[in-house]
Each structure stands twice: as structure tokens, then as C-alpha cells.
Coordinates of C-alpha atoms in Angstrom, one line a residue:
X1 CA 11.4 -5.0 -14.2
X2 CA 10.9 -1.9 -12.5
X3 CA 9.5 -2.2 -8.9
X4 CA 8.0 0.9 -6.6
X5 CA 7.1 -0.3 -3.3
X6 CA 4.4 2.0 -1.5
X7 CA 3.7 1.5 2.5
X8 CA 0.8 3.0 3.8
X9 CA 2.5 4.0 7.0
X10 CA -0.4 4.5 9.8
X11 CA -1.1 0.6 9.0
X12 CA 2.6 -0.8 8.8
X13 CA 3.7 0.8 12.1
X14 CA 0.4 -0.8 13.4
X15 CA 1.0 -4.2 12.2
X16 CA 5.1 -4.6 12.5
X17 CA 4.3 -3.3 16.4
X18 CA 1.8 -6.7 16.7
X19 CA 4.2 -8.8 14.3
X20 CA 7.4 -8.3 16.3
X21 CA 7.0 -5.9 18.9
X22 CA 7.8 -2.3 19.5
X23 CA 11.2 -0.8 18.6
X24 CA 13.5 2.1 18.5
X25 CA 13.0 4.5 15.5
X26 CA 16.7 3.4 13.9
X27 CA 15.4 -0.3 14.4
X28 CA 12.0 0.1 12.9
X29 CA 13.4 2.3 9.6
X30 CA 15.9 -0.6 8.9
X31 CA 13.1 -3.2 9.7
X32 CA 10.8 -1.2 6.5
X33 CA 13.4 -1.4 4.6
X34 CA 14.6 -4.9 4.7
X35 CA 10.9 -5.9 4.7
X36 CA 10.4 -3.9 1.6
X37 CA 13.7 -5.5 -0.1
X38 CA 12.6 -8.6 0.5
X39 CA 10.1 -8.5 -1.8
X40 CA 12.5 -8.1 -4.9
X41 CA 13.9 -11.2 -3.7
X42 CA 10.9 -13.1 -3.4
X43 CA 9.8 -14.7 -7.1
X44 CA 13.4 -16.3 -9.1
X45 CA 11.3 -15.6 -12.0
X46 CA 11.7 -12.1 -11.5
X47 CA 15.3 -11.8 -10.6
X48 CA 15.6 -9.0 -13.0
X49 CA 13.2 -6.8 -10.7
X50 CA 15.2 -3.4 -9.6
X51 CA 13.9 -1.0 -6.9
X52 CA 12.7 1.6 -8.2
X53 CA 11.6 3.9 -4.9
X54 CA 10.0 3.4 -1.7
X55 CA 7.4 5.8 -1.3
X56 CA 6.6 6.3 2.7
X57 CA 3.1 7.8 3.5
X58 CA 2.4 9.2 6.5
X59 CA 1.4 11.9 9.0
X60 CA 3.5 14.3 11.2
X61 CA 2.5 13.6 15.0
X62 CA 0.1 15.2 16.9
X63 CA 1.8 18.7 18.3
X64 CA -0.7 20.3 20.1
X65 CA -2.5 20.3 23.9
X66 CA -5.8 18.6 23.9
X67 CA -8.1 18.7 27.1
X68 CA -8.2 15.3 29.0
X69 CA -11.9 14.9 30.7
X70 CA -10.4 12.6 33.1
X71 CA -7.1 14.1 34.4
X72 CA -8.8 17.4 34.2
X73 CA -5.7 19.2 32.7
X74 CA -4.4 19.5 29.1
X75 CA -2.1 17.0 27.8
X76 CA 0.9 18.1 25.6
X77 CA 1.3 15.6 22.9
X78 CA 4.8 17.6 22.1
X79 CA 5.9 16.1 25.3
X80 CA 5.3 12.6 24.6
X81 CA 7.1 9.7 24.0
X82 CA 5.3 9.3 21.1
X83 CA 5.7 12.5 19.4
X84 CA 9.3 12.3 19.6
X85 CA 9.6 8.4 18.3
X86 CA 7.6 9.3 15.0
X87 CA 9.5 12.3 14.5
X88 CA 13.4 10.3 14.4
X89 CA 11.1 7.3 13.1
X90 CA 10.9 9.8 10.3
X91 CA 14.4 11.4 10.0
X92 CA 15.6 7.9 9.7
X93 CA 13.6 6.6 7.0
X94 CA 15.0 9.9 5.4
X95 CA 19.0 8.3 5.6
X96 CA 17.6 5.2 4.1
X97 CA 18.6 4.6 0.1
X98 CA 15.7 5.6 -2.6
X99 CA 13.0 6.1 0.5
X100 CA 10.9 8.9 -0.6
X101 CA 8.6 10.4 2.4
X102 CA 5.5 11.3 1.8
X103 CA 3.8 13.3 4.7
X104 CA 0.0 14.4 5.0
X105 CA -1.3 17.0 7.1
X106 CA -3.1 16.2 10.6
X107 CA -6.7 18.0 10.9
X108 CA -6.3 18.1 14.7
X109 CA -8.4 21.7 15.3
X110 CA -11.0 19.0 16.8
X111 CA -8.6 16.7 18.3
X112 CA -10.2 15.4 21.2
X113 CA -10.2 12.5 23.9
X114 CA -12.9 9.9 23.5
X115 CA -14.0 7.0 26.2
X116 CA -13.9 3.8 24.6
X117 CA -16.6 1.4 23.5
X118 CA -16.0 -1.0 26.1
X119 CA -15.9 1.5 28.9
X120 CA -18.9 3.4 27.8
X121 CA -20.8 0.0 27.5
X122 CA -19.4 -0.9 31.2
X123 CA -21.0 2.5 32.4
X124 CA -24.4 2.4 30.9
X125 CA -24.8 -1.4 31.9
X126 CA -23.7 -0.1 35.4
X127 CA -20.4 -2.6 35.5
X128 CA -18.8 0.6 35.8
X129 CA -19.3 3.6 37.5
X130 CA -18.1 7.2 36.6
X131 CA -15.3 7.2 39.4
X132 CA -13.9 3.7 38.3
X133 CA -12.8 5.3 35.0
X134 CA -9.0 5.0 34.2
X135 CA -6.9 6.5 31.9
X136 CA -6.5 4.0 29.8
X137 CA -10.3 4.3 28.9
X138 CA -9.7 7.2 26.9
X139 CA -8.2 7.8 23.2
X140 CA -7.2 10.3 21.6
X141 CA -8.7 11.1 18.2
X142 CA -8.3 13.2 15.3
X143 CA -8.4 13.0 11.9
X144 CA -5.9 12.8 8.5
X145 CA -5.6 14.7 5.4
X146 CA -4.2 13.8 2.2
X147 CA -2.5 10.3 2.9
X148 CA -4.9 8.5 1.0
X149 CA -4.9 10.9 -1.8
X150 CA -1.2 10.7 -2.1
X151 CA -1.1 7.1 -2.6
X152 CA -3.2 7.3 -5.5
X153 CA -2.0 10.8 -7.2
X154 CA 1.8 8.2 -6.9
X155 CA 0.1 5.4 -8.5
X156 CA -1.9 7.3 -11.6
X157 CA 1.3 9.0 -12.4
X158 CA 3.9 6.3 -12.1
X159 CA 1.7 4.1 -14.0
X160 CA 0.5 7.0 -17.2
X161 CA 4.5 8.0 -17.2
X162 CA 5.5 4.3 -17.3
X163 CA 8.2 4.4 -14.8
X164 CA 8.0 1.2 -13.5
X165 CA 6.5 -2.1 -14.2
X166 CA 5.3 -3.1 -11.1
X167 CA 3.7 -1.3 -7.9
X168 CA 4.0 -3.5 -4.4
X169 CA 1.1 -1.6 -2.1
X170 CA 1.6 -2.3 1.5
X171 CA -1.8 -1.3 2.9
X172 CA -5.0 -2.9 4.6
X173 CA -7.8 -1.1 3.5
X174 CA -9.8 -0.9 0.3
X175 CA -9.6 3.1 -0.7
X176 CA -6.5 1.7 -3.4
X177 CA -8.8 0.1 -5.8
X178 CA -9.7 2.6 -7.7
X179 CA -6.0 3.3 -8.3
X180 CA -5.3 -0.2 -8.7
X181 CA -7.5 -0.4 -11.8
X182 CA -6.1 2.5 -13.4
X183 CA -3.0 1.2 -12.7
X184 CA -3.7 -2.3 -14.0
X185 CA -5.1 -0.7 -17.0
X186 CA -1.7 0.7 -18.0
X187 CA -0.3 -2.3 -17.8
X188 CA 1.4 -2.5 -14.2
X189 CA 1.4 -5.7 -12.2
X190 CA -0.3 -4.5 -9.4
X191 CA 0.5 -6.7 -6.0
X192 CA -1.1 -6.2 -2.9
X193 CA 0.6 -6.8 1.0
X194 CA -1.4 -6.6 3.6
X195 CA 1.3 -8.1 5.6
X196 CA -0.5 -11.0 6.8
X197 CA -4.0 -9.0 7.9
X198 CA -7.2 -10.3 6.3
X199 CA -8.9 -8.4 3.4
X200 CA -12.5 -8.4 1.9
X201 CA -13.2 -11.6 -0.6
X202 CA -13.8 -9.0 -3.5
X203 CA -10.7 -7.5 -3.2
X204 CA -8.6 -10.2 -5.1
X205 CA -10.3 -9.5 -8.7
X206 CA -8.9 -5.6 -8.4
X207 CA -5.3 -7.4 -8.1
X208 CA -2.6 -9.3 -9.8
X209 CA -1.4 -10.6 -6.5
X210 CA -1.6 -10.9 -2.4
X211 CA 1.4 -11.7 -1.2
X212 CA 3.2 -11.0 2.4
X213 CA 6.4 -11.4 3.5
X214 CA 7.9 -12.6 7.0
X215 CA 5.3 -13.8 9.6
X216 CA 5.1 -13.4 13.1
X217 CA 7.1 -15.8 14.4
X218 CA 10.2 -15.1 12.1
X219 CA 12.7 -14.7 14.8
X220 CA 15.3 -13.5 12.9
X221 CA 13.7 -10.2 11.7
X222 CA 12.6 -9.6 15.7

């Protein structure tokens, strides 16, 4: 049995970060791929199932200098911790064996800083004023292009050109399922992880299974 493995990469850096903490970019590329791999090892009924490819989907950071209302002063995002973290993040995931990244395009022309919910509540309630404002109340925001759409162009032709037999999809969101049916359709056992996050009830009929693999308190993966 053929296996691809696909990682929607916005929500798996979210959720390993809240499973087991943040990590250096070398730590976190091993830590995708040994959470990928054990998957194949997962089911004895399947211990036939080879790796086919890992298929990484993500953006490139933000690189630009976006006005902060607060601070007053642009902020260069090329200058940031977190800019250079996704960028080796990346260039590791690129040594790793039969890892194939898949990067989307940021549509940052109206990238912006927005005050949160909770602090905009706070100021029209008048818990908060204007000059208690902190930093932290802000987020950046911006939008991506083409991550989504790559998952599924990946999954309609794996699935019509019958390279594998199976697709593991580790993602939290519905926008798969039309890709899941096509892909179930063809004949692919079609297994959703959504590594431990809840999903929507009506979710499980447009799958052949939900299954995730270490939990939170695994020590030995932290």
C-alpha cells in the first residue's frame, strides 16, 4: 500500500507549538517527520504500507514593513524572529527524505495590524481606555493564496493517476472535502488527522478514517 501523507502547514505548526511547545527549526522538521512516519507504523494490518511522499503546504513569511498604530513606527517583519525561524523551518524540511514543499504566495499588499476582540470590547465597555493599550493587543493580519488549492490540485491528481492507495491529510478545517470525495471516488482510503483538535460531526461520512497520533502529554516526542 502506497501512502502520501499531506500537512496543512499553517495548522500543524499551530498545534505541535500547543502539543509540545515551541522549538528550533531543525527540531520542529524532525518532529513532522517522525510524526508523519508514525502513521505507517500505526495499523499491523497494514505493514505493507510504504511512503510514498510528504507533501508540505505552506506560505513564505511575511517580508515586508507594515505600520503599527500603536508604536507609531513601521515594523520590519524581515527583522523578526519569526521571519527567520520559518525560513530555516523551511530549508530543513527541504534535507528531509521524500518531503516535497509546497509553498503559496502571501497577499500582504493589505497587510495590516488589527486590535483584538477582547481589547476592542474592553475599550467600548470603557474597562479600557485608549492609553492602556499594549502591544500585545495588536495582530498582524494578512491573507494566503493558493495553499488550499494546492492540497486539492495534489489530491485530484494522485488519486486519477493512481499513485498511491492511500492519502493521510493532516489538517483542521473542512475546505478538503470536496477533494476527499473525489479522492474516495477513485478508490483511495482517505484518512483524516486533525491531530487531536475537534472537527464538525458531518465531517466523518466524507472520510474513511480520523485518526491522530502522539498526544500531548507524550514526553518522549517533547
Amino acid at each position: 500500500m502506497r501512502t502520501a501523507i499531506l500537512v496543512d502547514g499553517g495548522f500543524y505548526r499551530k498545534r505541535a507549538a500547543y502539543l509540545w511547545g515551541k522549538k528550533s527549526p531543525e527540531k520542529r522538521a524532525s518532529e513532522l517527520y517522525s510524526y508523519c512516519s508514525a502513521h505507517l507504523r500505526h495499523e499491523q494490518r497494514y505493514d505493507d504500507r510504504g511512503l510514498y511522499r510528504i507533501f508540505y503546504y505552506d506560505c513564505p513569511p511575511l517580508a515586508k514593513t507594515v505600520y503599527h498604530p500603536l508604536l507609531k513606527r513601521g515594523v520590519d517583519f524581515r527583522q523578526s524572529d519569526t521571519y527567520s525561524w520559518a525560513n530555516e523551518f523551511f530549508d530543513e524540511l527541504k534535507k528531509q527524505r521524500k518531503v516535497a514543499l509546497r509553498l503559496g504566495e502571501l497577499s500582504d499588499a493589505y497587510a495590516s495590524f488589527n486590535i483584538s476582540t477582547s481589547a476592542l470590547k474592553d475599550i467600548c465597555t470603557g474597562v479600557k481606555s485608549i492609553q492602556d493599550l499594549k502591544e500585545t493587543d495588536f495582530s498582524i493580519s494578512f491573507q494566503q493564496k493558493g495553499v488550499d488549492m494546492r492540497i486539492g490540485l495534489d489530491i485530484a491528481s494522485l488519486a486519477y493517476k493512481k499513485q498511491i492507495d492511500q492519502i493521510i491529510l493532516i489538517a483542521g478545517d473542512s475546505d478538503f472535502v470536496p477533494a476527499a470525495k473525489l479522492a474516495r471516488r477513485e478508490g483511495v482510503d482517505f484518512i483524516l488527522d486533525p491531530m487531536w483538535a475537534p472537527i464538525k460531526s458531518n465531517l466523518f461520512e466524507h472520510i474513511d478514517g480520523l485518526m491522530s497520533q502522539w498526544g500531548k502529554k507524550d514526553k518522549k516526542k517533547t
